[in-house]
PDB file of C-alpha atoms in Angstrom:
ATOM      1  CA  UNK A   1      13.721 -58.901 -40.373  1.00 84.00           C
ATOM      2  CA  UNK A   2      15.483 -62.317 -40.760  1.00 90.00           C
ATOM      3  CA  UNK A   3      15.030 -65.306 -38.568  1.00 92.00           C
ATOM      4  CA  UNK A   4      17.751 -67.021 -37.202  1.00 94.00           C
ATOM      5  CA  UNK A   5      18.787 -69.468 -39.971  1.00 93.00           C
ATOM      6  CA  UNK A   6      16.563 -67.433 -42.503  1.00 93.00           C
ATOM      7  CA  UNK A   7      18.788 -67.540 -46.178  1.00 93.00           C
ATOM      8  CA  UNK A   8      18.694 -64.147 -47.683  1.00 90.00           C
ATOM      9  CA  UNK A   9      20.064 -63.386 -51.306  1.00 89.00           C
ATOM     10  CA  UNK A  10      21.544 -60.026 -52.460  1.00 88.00           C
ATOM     11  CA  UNK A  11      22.051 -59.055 -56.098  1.00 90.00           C
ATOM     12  CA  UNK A  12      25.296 -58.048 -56.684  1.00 92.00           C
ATOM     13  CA  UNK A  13      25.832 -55.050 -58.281  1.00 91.00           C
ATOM     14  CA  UNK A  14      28.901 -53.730 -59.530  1.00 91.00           C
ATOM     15  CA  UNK A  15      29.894 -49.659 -59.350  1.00 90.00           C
ATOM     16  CA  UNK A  16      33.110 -48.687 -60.968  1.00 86.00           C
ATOM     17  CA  UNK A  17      34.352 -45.491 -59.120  1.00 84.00           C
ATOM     18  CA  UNK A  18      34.022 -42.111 -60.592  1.00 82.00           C
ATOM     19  CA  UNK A  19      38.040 -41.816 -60.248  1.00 79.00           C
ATOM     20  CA  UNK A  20      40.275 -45.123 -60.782  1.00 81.00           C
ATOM     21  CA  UNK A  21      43.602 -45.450 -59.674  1.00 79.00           C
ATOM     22  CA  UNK A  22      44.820 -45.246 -63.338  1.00 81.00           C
ATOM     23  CA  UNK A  23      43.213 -41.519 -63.565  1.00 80.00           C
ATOM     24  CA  UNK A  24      44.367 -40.277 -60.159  1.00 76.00           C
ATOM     25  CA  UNK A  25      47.822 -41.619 -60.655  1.00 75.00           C
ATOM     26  CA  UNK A  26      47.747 -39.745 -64.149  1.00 79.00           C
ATOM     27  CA  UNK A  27      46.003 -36.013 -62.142  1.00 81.00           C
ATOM     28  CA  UNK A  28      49.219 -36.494 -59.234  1.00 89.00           C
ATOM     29  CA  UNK A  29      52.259 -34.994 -59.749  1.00 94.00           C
ATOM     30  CA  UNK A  30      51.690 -33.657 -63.512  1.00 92.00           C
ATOM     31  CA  UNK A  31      52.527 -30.220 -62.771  1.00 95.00           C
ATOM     32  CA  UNK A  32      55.889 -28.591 -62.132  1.00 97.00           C
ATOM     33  CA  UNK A  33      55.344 -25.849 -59.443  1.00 98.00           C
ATOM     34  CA  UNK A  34      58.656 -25.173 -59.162  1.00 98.00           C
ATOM     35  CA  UNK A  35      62.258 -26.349 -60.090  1.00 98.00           C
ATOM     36  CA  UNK A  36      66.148 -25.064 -59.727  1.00 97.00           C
ATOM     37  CA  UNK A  37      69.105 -26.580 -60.907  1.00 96.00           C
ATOM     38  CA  UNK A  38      72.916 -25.434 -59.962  1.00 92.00           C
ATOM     39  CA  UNK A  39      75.978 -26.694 -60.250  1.00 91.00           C
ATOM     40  CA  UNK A  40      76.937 -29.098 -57.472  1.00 86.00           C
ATOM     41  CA  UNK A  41      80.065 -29.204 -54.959  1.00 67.00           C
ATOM     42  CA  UNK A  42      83.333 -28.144 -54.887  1.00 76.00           C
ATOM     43  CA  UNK A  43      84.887 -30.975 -53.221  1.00 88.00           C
ATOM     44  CA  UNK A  44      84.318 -34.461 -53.342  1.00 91.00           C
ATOM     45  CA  UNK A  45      82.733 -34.810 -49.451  1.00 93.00           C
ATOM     46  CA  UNK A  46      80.522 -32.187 -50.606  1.00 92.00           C
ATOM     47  CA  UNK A  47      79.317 -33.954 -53.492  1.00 93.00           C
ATOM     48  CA  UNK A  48      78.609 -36.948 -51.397  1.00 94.00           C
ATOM     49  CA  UNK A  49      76.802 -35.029 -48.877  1.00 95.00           C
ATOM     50  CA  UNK A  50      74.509 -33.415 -51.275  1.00 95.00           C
ATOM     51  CA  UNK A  51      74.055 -36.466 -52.929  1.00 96.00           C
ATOM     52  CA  UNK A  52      72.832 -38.435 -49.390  1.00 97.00           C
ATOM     53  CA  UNK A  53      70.613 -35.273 -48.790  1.00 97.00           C
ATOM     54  CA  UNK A  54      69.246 -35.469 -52.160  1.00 97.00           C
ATOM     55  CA  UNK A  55      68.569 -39.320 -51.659  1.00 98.00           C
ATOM     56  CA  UNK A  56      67.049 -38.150 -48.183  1.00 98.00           C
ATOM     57  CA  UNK A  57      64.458 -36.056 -49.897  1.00 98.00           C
ATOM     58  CA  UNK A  58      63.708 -37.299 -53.259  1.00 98.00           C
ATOM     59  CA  UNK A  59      60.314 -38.623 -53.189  1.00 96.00           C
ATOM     60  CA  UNK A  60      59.246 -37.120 -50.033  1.00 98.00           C
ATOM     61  CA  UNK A  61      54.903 -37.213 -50.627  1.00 96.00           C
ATOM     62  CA  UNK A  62      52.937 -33.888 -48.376  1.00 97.00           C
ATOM     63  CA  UNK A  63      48.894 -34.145 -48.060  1.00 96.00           C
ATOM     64  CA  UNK A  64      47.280 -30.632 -47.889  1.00 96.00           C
ATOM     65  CA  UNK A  65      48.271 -29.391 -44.477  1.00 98.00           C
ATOM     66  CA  UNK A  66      51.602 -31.088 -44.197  1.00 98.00           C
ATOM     67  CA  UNK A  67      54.777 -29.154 -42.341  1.00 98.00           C
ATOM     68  CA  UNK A  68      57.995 -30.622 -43.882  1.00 98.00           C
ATOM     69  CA  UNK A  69      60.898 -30.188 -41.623  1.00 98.00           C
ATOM     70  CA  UNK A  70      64.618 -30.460 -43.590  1.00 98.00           C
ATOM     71  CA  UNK A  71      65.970 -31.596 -40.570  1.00 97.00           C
ATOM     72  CA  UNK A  72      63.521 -34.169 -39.533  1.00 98.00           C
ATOM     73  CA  UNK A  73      63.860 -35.227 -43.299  1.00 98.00           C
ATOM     74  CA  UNK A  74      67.391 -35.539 -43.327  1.00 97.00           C
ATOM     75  CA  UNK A  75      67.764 -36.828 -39.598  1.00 96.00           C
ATOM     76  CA  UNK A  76      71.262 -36.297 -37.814  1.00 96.00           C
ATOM     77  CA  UNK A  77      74.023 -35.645 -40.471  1.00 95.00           C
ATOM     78  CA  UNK A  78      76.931 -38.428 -39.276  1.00 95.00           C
ATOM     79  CA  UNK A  79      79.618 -40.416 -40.021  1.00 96.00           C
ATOM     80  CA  UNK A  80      77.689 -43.489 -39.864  1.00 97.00           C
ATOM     81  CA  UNK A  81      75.055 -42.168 -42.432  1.00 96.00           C
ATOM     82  CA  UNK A  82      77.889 -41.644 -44.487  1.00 96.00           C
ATOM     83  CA  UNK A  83      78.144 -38.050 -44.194  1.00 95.00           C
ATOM     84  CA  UNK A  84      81.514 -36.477 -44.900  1.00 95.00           C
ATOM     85  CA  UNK A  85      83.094 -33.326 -43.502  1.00 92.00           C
ATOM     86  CA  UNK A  86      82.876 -30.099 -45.658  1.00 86.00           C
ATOM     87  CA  UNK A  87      83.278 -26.641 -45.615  1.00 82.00           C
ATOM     88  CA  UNK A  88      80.293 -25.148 -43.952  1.00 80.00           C
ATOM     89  CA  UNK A  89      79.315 -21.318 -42.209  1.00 76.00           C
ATOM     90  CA  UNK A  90      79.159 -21.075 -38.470  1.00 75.00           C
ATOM     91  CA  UNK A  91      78.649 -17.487 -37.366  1.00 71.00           C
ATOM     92  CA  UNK A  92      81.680 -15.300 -39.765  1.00 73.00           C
ATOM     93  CA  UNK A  93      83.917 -18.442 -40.547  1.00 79.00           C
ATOM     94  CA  UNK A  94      84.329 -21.273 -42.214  1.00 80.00           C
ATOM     95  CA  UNK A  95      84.606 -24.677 -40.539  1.00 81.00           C
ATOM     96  CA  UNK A  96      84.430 -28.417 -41.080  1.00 76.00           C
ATOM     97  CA  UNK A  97      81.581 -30.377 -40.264  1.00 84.00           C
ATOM     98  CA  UNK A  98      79.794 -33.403 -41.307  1.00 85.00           C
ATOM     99  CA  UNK A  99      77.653 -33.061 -43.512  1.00 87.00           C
ATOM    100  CA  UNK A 100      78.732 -29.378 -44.800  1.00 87.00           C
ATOM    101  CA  UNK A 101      77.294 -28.375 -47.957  1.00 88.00           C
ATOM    102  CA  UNK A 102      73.951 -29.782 -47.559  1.00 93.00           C
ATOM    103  CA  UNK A 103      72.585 -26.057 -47.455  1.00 92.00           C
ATOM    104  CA  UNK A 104      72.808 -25.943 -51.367  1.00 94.00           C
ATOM    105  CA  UNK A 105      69.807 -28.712 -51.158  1.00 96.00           C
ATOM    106  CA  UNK A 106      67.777 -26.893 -48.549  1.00 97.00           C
ATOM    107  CA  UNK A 107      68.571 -23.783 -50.425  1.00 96.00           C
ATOM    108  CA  UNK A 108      67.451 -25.024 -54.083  1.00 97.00           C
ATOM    109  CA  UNK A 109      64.210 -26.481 -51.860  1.00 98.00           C
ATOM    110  CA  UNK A 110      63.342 -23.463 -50.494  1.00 98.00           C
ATOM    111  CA  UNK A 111      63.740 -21.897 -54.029  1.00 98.00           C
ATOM    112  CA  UNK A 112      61.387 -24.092 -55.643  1.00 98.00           C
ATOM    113  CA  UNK A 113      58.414 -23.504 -52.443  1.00 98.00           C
ATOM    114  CA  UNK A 114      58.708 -20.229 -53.413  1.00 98.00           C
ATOM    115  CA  UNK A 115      58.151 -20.511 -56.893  1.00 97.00           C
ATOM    116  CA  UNK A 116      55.657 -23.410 -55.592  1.00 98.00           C
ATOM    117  CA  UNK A 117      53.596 -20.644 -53.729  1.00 98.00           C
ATOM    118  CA  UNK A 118      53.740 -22.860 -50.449  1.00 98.00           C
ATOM    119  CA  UNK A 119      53.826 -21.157 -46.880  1.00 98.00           C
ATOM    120  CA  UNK A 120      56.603 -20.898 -45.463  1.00 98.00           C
ATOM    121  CA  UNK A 121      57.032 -21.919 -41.702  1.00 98.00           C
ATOM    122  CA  UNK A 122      60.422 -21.049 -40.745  1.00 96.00           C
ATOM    123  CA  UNK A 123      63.781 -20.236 -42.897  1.00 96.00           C
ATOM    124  CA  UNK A 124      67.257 -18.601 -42.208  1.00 90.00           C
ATOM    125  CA  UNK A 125      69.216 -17.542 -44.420  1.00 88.00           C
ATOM    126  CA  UNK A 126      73.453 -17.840 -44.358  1.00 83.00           C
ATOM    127  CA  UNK A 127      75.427 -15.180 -42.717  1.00 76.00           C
ATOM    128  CA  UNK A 128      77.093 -15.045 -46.033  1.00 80.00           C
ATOM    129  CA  UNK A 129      76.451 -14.578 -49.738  1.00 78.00           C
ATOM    130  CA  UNK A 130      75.856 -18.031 -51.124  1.00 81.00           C
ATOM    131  CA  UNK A 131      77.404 -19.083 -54.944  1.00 79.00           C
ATOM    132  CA  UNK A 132      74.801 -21.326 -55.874  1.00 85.00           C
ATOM    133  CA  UNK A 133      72.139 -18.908 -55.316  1.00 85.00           C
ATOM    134  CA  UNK A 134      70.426 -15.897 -56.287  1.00 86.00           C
ATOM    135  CA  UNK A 135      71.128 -13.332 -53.581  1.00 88.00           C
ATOM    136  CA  UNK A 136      68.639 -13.851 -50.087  1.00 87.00           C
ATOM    137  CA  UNK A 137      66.965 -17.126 -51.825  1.00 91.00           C
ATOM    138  CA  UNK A 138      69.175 -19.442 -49.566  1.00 92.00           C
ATOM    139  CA  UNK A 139      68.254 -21.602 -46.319  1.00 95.00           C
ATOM    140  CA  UNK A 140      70.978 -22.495 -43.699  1.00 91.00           C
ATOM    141  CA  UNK A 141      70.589 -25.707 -42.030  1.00 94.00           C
ATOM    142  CA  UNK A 142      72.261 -27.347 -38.768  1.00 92.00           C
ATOM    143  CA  UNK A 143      71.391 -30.440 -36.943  1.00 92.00           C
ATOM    144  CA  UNK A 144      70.443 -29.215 -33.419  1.00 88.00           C
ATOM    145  CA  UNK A 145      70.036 -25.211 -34.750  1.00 84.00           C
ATOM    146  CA  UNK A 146      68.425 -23.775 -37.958  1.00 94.00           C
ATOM    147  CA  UNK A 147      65.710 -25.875 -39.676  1.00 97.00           C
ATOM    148  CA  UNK A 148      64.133 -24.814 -43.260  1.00 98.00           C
ATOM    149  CA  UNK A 149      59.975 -25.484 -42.596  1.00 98.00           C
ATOM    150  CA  UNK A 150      57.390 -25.095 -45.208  1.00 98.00           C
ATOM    151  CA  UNK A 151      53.469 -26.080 -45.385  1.00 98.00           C
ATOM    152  CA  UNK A 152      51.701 -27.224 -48.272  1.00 98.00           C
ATOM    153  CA  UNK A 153      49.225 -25.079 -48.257  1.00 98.00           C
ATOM    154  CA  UNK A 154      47.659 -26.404 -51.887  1.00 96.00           C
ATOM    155  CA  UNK A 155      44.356 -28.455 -51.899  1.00 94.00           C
ATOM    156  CA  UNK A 156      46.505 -31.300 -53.329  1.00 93.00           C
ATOM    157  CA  UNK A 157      49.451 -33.779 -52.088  1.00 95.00           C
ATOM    158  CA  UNK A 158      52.993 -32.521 -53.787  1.00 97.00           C
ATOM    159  CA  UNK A 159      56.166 -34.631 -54.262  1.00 97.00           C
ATOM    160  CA  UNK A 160      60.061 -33.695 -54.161  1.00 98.00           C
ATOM    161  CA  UNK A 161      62.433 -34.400 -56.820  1.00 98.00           C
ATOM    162  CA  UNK A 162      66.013 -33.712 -55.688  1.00 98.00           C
ATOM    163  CA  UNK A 163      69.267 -35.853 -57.288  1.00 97.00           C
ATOM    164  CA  UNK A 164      73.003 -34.836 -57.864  1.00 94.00           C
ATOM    165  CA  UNK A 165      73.566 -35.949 -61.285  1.00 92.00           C
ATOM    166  CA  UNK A 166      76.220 -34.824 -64.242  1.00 89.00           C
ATOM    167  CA  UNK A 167      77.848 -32.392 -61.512  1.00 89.00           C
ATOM    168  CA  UNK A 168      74.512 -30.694 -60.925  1.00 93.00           C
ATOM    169  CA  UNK A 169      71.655 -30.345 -57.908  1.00 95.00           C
ATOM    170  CA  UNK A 170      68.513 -30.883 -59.397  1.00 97.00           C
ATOM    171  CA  UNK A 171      65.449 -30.149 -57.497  1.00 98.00           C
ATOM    172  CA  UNK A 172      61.899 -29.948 -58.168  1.00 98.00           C
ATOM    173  CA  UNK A 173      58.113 -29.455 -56.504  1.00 98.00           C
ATOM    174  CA  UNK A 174      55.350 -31.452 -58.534  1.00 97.00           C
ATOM    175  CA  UNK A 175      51.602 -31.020 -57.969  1.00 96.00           C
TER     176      UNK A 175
END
């Protein structure tokens, strides 16, 4: 109801929210759903291959709803990214590619959604027994061919942990 050129005067009043940032960063990532830990490579390329998958993932933030895709995570695994070439599965033998051994990451991930309770969208498992697993809790992986999906299917954002550290994957699903 102001004319042009009319001064009007509003009393500021100040609300402080229900939730600060303090108290929500305290409520995030708390919780361990779920964690695995095994012993890392057997070669050094391997090592470095988990460890650049590791580095890939660690961190990685999903809302409620979220689809994470390993391979869209991880991107193309090549020489240039600094992947090395390591013993890896294709069909019944073993052969060299780059970025071989990454599956012990996607494997220990897929470990911890289940233990996490999250949905799982799409997962193959090796056409052999893997070492570093419990037997059928693996994930194969291949740029261009099997992917490991899952959904977080919480009411809440979760966060991956992964490192290589003191010879050992480390990987872990907090909520």
């Amino acid at each position: 109801q102001a004319n042009p050129g009319d001064v009007l005067q509003f009393p500021y009043v100040k609300i402080e929210p229900l939730i600060s940032t303090e108290n929500l960063e305290e409520a995030l990532f708390r919780d361990v759903l779920g964690t695995y830990t095994a012993r890392s490579g057997s070669s050094y390329n391997r090592d470095i291959n988990l460890r650049l998958a590791c580095e890939a993932l660690d961190g990685t933030i999903l809302n409620p709803g979220d689809v994470f895709s390993y391979n869209k995570a991880l991107g193309e695994r090549t020489p240039e990214k600094g992947y090395k070439p390591a013993d890896s599965y294709e069909g019944s033998k073993t052969v060299q590619t780059y970025g071989g051994g990454i599956c012990q990451a996607s494997s220990s991930l897929y470990y911890c959604t289940l233990l996490a309770d999250l949905e799982i969208v799409y997962r193959t498992n090796h056409g052999f027994i893997s070492s570093y697993m419990p037997y059928g809790m693996d994930a194969t992986v291949a740029w261009g061919g099997p992917d490991f999906q899952f959904r977080n299917n919480s009411n809440y954002p979760i966060k991956i942990e992964a490192e290589v550290s003191d010879g050992y994957v480390k990987m872990r699903i907090l909520g």
